CSV table of C-alpha atoms in Angstrom, one decimal:
chain,number,residue,atom,x,y,z
R,11,MET,CA,-78.1,156.8,-118.5
R,12,ASP,CA,-75.8,156.0,-115.7
R,13,LEU,CA,-75.5,152.2,-116.0
R,14,GLN,CA,-73.3,150.5,-113.5
R,15,LEU,CA,-71.2,147.4,-114.3
R,16,ASP,CA,-72.5,145.4,-111.3
R,17,GLN,CA,-76.0,146.2,-112.5
R,18,LEU,CA,-75.3,145.0,-116.0
R,19,ARG,CA,-73.7,141.8,-114.7
R,20,ALA,CA,-76.8,141.1,-112.6
R,21,LEU,CA,-79.1,141.5,-115.6
R,22,ASP,CA,-76.9,139.2,-117.7
R,23,ALA,CA,-76.7,136.6,-115.0
R,24,ALA,CA,-80.5,136.7,-114.3
R,25,ILE,CA,-81.5,136.2,-117.9
R,26,THR,CA,-78.7,133.6,-118.6
R,27,GLU,CA,-79.4,131.5,-115.5
R,28,GLY,CA,-83.2,132.0,-115.6
R,29,THR,CA,-83.8,132.9,-112.0
R,30,PHE,CA,-82.6,135.5,-109.5
R,31,GLU,CA,-81.5,132.7,-107.2
R,32,ALA,CA,-79.3,131.0,-109.8
R,33,ALA,CA,-77.9,134.4,-110.8
R,34,ALA,CA,-77.0,135.1,-107.2
R,35,ARG,CA,-75.1,131.8,-107.0
R,36,ARG,CA,-73.2,132.6,-110.1
R,37,LEU,CA,-72.2,136.1,-108.8
R,38,LEU,CA,-71.7,135.0,-105.2
R,39,ILE,CA,-74.2,137.5,-103.9
R,40,THR,CA,-77.8,137.2,-102.5
R,41,PRO,CA,-81.0,137.0,-104.6
R,42,SER,CA,-82.0,140.3,-102.9
R,43,ALA,CA,-78.9,142.0,-104.2
R,44,ILE,CA,-79.7,140.7,-107.7
R,45,SER,CA,-83.2,142.2,-107.4
R,46,GLN,CA,-81.9,145.5,-106.1
R,47,ARG,CA,-79.3,145.9,-108.9
R,48,ILE,CA,-81.8,145.1,-111.6
R,49,LYS,CA,-84.3,147.5,-110.1
R,50,ALA,CA,-81.6,150.2,-110.0
R,51,LEU,CA,-80.8,149.5,-113.6
R,52,GLU,CA,-84.5,149.8,-114.6
R,53,ASP,CA,-84.7,153.1,-112.7
R,54,ALA,CA,-81.6,154.4,-114.6
R,55,ALA,CA,-83.0,153.2,-117.9
R,56,GLY,CA,-86.5,154.5,-117.1
R,57,ARG,CA,-88.3,151.4,-118.2
R,58,ILE,CA,-88.9,147.8,-117.2
R,59,LEU,CA,-86.1,145.5,-118.5
R,60,VAL,CA,-87.1,142.1,-117.0
R,61,GLN,CA,-90.2,140.0,-116.9
R,62,ARG,CA,-90.1,138.5,-113.5
R,63,THR,CA,-91.3,135.1,-114.6
R,64,LYS,CA,-89.7,131.7,-114.4
R,65,PRO,CA,-87.5,131.6,-116.3
R,66,VAL,CA,-86.7,135.3,-116.2
R,67,ARG,CA,-87.1,136.9,-119.6
R,68,PRO,CA,-86.0,140.3,-121.0
R,69,THR,CA,-88.5,142.8,-122.3
R,70,GLU,CA,-87.8,144.5,-125.7
R,71,SER,CA,-85.9,147.2,-123.9
R,72,GLY,CA,-84.2,144.6,-121.8
R,73,MET,CA,-82.9,142.9,-124.9
R,74,ALA,CA,-81.1,146.1,-125.9
R,75,VAL,CA,-79.5,146.5,-122.5
R,76,LEU,CA,-78.6,142.8,-122.4
R,77,ARG,CA,-76.7,143.2,-125.6
R,78,LEU,CA,-74.7,146.1,-124.0
R,79,ALA,CA,-74.1,144.0,-120.9
R,80,ARG,CA,-72.7,141.1,-122.9
R,81,GLN,CA,-70.6,143.3,-125.1
R,82,ILE,CA,-69.1,144.9,-122.0
R,83,ALA,CA,-68.5,141.5,-120.4
R,84,LEU,CA,-66.7,140.3,-123.6
R,85,LEU,CA,-64.5,143.4,-123.8
R,86,ALA,CA,-63.7,143.3,-120.1
R,87,GLY,CA,-62.7,139.6,-120.4
R,88,ASP,CA,-60.5,140.4,-123.4
R,89,THR,CA,-58.8,143.2,-121.4
R,90,ALA,CA,-58.2,141.0,-118.4
R,91,ARG,CA,-56.5,138.4,-120.6
R,92,GLU,CA,-54.4,141.1,-122.3
R,93,LEU,CA,-53.3,142.3,-118.9
R,94,GLY,CA,-52.4,138.8,-117.9
R,95,ASP,CA,-54.4,139.0,-114.6
R,96,PRO,CA,-52.9,136.1,-112.5
R,97,GLU,CA,-55.9,136.1,-110.2
R,98,GLN,CA,-58.4,135.6,-113.0
R,99,PRO,CA,-60.4,132.5,-111.8
R,100,ALA,CA,-61.8,129.8,-114.1
R,101,SER,CA,-65.3,131.1,-113.5
R,102,ARG,CA,-64.2,134.4,-115.1
R,103,LEU,CA,-63.3,133.0,-118.5
R,104,VAL,CA,-64.4,135.2,-121.3
R,105,PRO,CA,-67.9,134.1,-122.1
R,106,VAL,CA,-68.9,133.6,-125.8
R,107,PRO,CA,-72.5,132.4,-126.4
R,108,ILE,CA,-73.0,131.1,-129.9
R,109,ALA,CA,-75.9,129.5,-131.8
R,110,VAL,CA,-75.2,126.4,-133.9
R,111,ASN,CA,-77.4,124.1,-135.9
R,112,ALA,CA,-77.6,120.5,-134.8
R,113,ASP,CA,-75.9,118.9,-137.8
R,114,SER,CA,-72.9,121.2,-137.6
R,115,LEU,CA,-72.7,120.7,-133.8
R,116,GLU,CA,-72.8,116.9,-134.3
R,117,THR,CA,-70.0,116.9,-137.0
R,118,TRP,CA,-67.5,119.7,-137.4
R,119,VAL,CA,-68.1,122.5,-134.9
R,120,MET,CA,-66.9,120.9,-131.6
R,121,PRO,CA,-63.5,120.0,-133.1
R,122,ALA,CA,-63.3,123.6,-134.3
R,123,LEU,CA,-64.0,125.0,-130.8
R,124,SER,CA,-61.4,122.7,-129.3
R,125,ARG,CA,-58.8,124.6,-131.3
R,126,VAL,CA,-59.7,127.9,-129.7
R,127,ALA,CA,-57.0,129.3,-127.3
R,128,PRO,CA,-57.7,128.7,-123.6
R,129,GLY,CA,-59.5,131.4,-121.6
R,130,ILE,CA,-62.9,131.2,-123.3
R,131,SER,CA,-66.1,129.6,-122.1
R,132,PHE,CA,-68.8,128.6,-124.6
R,133,ASP,CA,-72.5,128.8,-124.1
R,134,ILE,CA,-73.8,126.9,-127.1
R,135,HIS,CA,-77.4,127.3,-128.2
R,136,ARG,CA,-78.7,124.6,-130.5
R,137,GLU,CA,-81.1,126.0,-133.0
R,138,ASP,CA,-82.2,125.4,-136.6
R,139,GLU,CA,-79.8,127.2,-139.0
R,140,ASP,CA,-82.8,129.1,-140.5
R,141,HIS,CA,-83.6,130.5,-137.0
R,142,THR,CA,-80.3,131.2,-135.3
R,143,THR,CA,-80.3,134.9,-136.4
R,144,GLU,CA,-83.3,135.4,-134.0
R,145,LEU,CA,-80.9,134.7,-131.1
R,146,LEU,CA,-78.5,137.3,-132.5
R,147,ARG,CA,-81.2,139.9,-132.8
R,148,ASP,CA,-82.4,139.5,-129.2
R,149,GLY,CA,-78.8,139.5,-127.8
R,150,THR,CA,-78.9,135.9,-126.6
R,151,VAL,CA,-75.8,135.0,-128.6
R,152,MET,CA,-72.8,136.9,-129.9
R,153,ALA,CA,-72.3,134.8,-133.0
R,154,ALA,CA,-74.3,132.2,-135.0
R,155,ILE,CA,-74.0,129.7,-137.8
R,156,THR,CA,-76.9,130.5,-140.1
R,157,THR,CA,-78.3,130.1,-143.6
R,158,THR,CA,-78.9,133.9,-143.7
R,159,ALA,CA,-76.5,135.9,-145.8
R,160,GLN,CA,-78.1,139.3,-144.9
R,161,PRO,CA,-76.4,140.6,-141.8
R,162,VAL,CA,-78.4,141.2,-138.6
R,163,GLN,CA,-78.1,144.8,-137.5
R,164,GLY,CA,-74.8,145.3,-135.8
R,165,CYS,CA,-73.3,142.1,-137.2
R,166,LYS,CA,-70.9,141.1,-139.9
R,167,VAL,CA,-71.2,137.9,-142.1
R,168,THR,CA,-68.7,135.4,-143.5
R,169,ARG,CA,-69.6,132.6,-145.9
R,170,LEU,CA,-68.5,129.2,-144.5
R,171,GLY,CA,-69.5,126.9,-147.3
R,172,ASP,CA,-72.3,124.4,-148.2
R,173,MET,CA,-73.5,121.4,-146.1
R,174,ARG,CA,-74.7,118.8,-148.6
R,175,TYR,CA,-77.7,116.6,-147.8
R,176,ARG,CA,-79.2,113.6,-149.6
R,177,ALA,CA,-82.4,111.7,-149.2
R,178,MET,CA,-81.3,108.5,-147.4
R,179,ALA,CA,-82.9,105.3,-146.3
R,180,THR,CA,-82.0,101.6,-145.7
R,181,PRO,CA,-82.0,99.4,-148.7
R,182,ASP,CA,-85.0,97.5,-147.5
R,183,PHE,CA,-87.0,100.7,-146.9
R,184,ALA,CA,-86.1,102.0,-150.3
R,185,ARG,CA,-87.2,98.8,-152.0
R,186,ALA,CA,-90.5,98.7,-150.0
R,187,TRP,CA,-91.5,102.3,-150.5
R,188,PHE,CA,-89.7,103.7,-153.6
R,189,GLY,CA,-89.8,100.8,-156.1
R,190,ALA,CA,-92.2,103.0,-158.2
R,191,GLY,CA,-90.0,106.1,-157.9
R,192,ALA,CA,-91.2,109.5,-156.7
R,193,GLU,CA,-94.7,108.1,-156.0
R,194,GLY,CA,-93.3,106.8,-152.7
R,195,TYR,CA,-92.9,110.3,-151.3
R,196,ALA,CA,-96.7,110.6,-150.8
R,197,HIS,CA,-96.9,107.5,-148.5
R,198,ALA,CA,-93.4,106.6,-147.2
R,199,PRO,CA,-92.8,107.5,-143.5
R,200,VAL,CA,-90.4,110.4,-143.2
R,201,VAL,CA,-88.1,111.4,-140.3
R,202,MET,CA,-88.2,115.1,-139.3
R,203,PHE,CA,-85.9,116.8,-136.8
R,204,ASP,CA,-88.7,119.1,-135.5
R,205,ARG,CA,-91.5,121.2,-136.8
R,206,LYS,CA,-89.1,123.9,-138.0
R,207,ASP,CA,-87.3,121.4,-140.2
R,208,ASP,CA,-88.3,122.0,-143.8
R,209,LEU,CA,-85.5,120.1,-145.6
R,210,GLN,CA,-87.6,116.9,-146.1
R,211,ASP,CA,-90.5,118.9,-147.4
R,212,ARG,CA,-88.3,120.7,-149.8
R,213,GLN,CA,-87.2,117.3,-151.2
R,214,ILE,CA,-90.8,116.1,-151.3
R,215,ARG,CA,-91.9,119.3,-153.2
R,216,ARG,CA,-89.0,118.9,-155.6
R,217,ARG,CA,-89.8,115.3,-156.5
R,218,THR,CA,-93.7,115.2,-156.4
R,219,LYS,CA,-94.6,118.7,-157.7
R,220,LYS,CA,-97.8,118.5,-155.7
R,221,PRO,CA,-98.9,118.7,-152.0
R,222,VAL,CA,-98.6,115.5,-150.1
R,223,ASP,CA,-98.7,114.7,-146.4
R,224,PRO,CA,-96.8,111.4,-145.6
R,225,PRO,CA,-96.6,110.0,-142.1
R,226,ARG,CA,-93.9,111.8,-140.0
R,227,HIS,CA,-91.6,110.8,-137.2
R,228,TYR,CA,-90.2,113.8,-135.1
R,229,VAL,CA,-86.8,113.1,-133.7
R,230,PRO,CA,-85.2,116.3,-132.2
R,231,SER,CA,-81.6,115.0,-132.0
R,232,SER,CA,-79.0,114.9,-134.8
R,233,ALA,CA,-77.7,111.5,-133.6
R,234,GLY,CA,-81.2,110.2,-133.0
R,235,PHE,CA,-82.4,111.4,-136.4
R,236,GLY,CA,-79.6,109.5,-138.1
R,237,ALA,CA,-80.4,106.4,-135.9
R,238,ALA,CA,-84.1,106.5,-136.9
R,239,VAL,CA,-83.2,106.4,-140.6
R,240,ARG,CA,-80.6,103.7,-140.1
R,241,LEU,CA,-83.1,101.6,-138.2
R,242,GLY,CA,-85.6,101.9,-141.0
R,243,LEU,CA,-88.2,104.0,-139.3
R,244,GLY,CA,-88.3,106.3,-142.4
R,245,TRP,CA,-86.3,108.2,-144.9
R,246,GLY,CA,-84.6,111.5,-144.1
R,247,MET,CA,-82.2,114.1,-145.5
R,248,LEU,CA,-78.8,113.4,-144.0
R,249,PRO,CA,-75.6,115.3,-144.4
R,250,ASP,CA,-72.8,113.7,-146.3
R,251,LEU,CA,-70.5,114.3,-143.3
R,252,GLN,CA,-72.6,111.8,-141.3
R,253,THR,CA,-73.2,109.1,-143.9
R,254,GLU,CA,-69.9,108.5,-145.7
R,255,GLN,CA,-69.3,105.1,-144.0
R,256,ASP,CA,-73.0,104.2,-144.4
R,257,ARG,CA,-72.9,104.8,-148.1
R,258,ASP,CA,-69.6,102.9,-148.5
R,259,THR,CA,-70.9,99.9,-146.7
R,260,GLY,CA,-74.4,100.0,-148.3
R,261,ARG,CA,-76.1,100.4,-145.0
R,262,LEU,CA,-77.9,103.4,-146.4
R,263,VAL,CA,-78.7,104.3,-150.0
R,264,SER,CA,-79.9,107.4,-151.7
R,265,ILE,CA,-83.6,107.2,-152.7
R,266,ASP,CA,-83.0,110.0,-155.3
R,267,GLY,CA,-79.9,108.8,-157.1
R,268,ASP,CA,-77.1,111.3,-157.2
R,269,ALA,CA,-79.4,114.3,-156.4
R,270,TYR,CA,-78.6,116.4,-153.3
R,271,ILE,CA,-79.5,119.7,-151.6
R,272,ASP,CA,-76.8,122.1,-150.6
R,273,ARG,CA,-77.5,124.4,-147.7
R,274,PRO,CA,-75.2,127.4,-147.5
R,275,LEU,CA,-73.9,128.3,-144.1
R,276,TYR,CA,-72.7,131.6,-142.9
R,277,TRP,CA,-71.0,132.9,-139.7
R,278,GLN,CA,-72.6,136.0,-138.3
R,279,GLN,CA,-71.1,137.8,-135.3
R,280,TRP,CA,-71.3,141.1,-133.5
R,281,ARG,CA,-69.2,143.9,-134.9
R,282,LEU,CA,-66.8,144.1,-131.9
R,283,ASP,CA,-63.0,144.4,-131.9
R,284,SER,CA,-62.7,141.4,-129.6
R,285,PRO,CA,-59.7,139.0,-129.6
R,286,ALA,CA,-61.9,136.3,-128.0
R,287,LEU,CA,-64.6,136.5,-130.6
R,288,SER,CA,-62.1,136.8,-133.4
R,289,GLY,CA,-60.3,133.7,-132.2
R,290,VAL,CA,-63.6,131.7,-132.3
R,291,ALA,CA,-64.4,133.0,-135.8
R,292,ALA,CA,-61.0,132.0,-137.1
R,293,ALA,CA,-61.3,128.5,-135.7
R,294,ILE,CA,-64.8,128.1,-137.2
R,295,ALA,CA,-63.6,129.4,-140.6
R,296,THR,CA,-60.6,127.0,-140.6
R,297,ALA,CA,-62.8,124.0,-139.7
R,298,ALA,CA,-65.5,124.9,-142.2
R,299,ALA,CA,-62.9,125.1,-145.0
R,300,GLU,CA,-61.9,121.6,-144.2
R,301,ALA,CA,-65.4,120.1,-143.7
R,302,LEU,CA,-67.8,122.0,-146.0
R,303,ARG,CA,-68.0,122.3,-149.7
């Protein structure tokens, strides 16, 4: 296949931005030029690469070509930095899209990324740590924080450590619902991050040993989740990194004594010899060693 760089950039921009119009603004060309370049790329590949919907989505074949486009963009950016191109504009920073779970993003990841050397732009995708590998597989991100130790094809894995969670509630809530112990799990309102979040259900199964279906609040924000528990809407599994002060002051208490659940976290990234990606990985590993168990 004769794949041209401008065609690959058009594909990347269209899928990243969601529309041909937004891709055109990013690349400083016309929407018609975006369409023509993607059509030429599809002709060269011999298959449809893009579903022309809103937002634009890659086909299965398009995902494979998208990974190639982003790998080339990463390596081209690395080369430009190595050559010290004085005309490299801010809009041409080396792009590094990564997937991060909400609790890590809220606590230790942003300080880690602030330590990365200048010249990199981050496109952070927030996703549950059990599902971030899906974004690696389809080429949406180059790296991810995940609970999956098995490497995605074309990726390498580094263990970061464990994030520790405890079942927390306000003292008043704990007294009202858990005075009789584990029986409270069947009826006490519970705060869930979203419908992918199974951490609270793991705690319920561990303590009740039987199916129960308590009332549920869904709060898809790490800060909002913690606020809901602190306001007494329900109990929830909160990371120790977010509750140290609450536990010291007695604002929150564990409803399960000293018990906890550790979630192992791993860093998965593309197998590329990229200084930009290596710099991000090093910053993440250093911060994880300081923050995780």
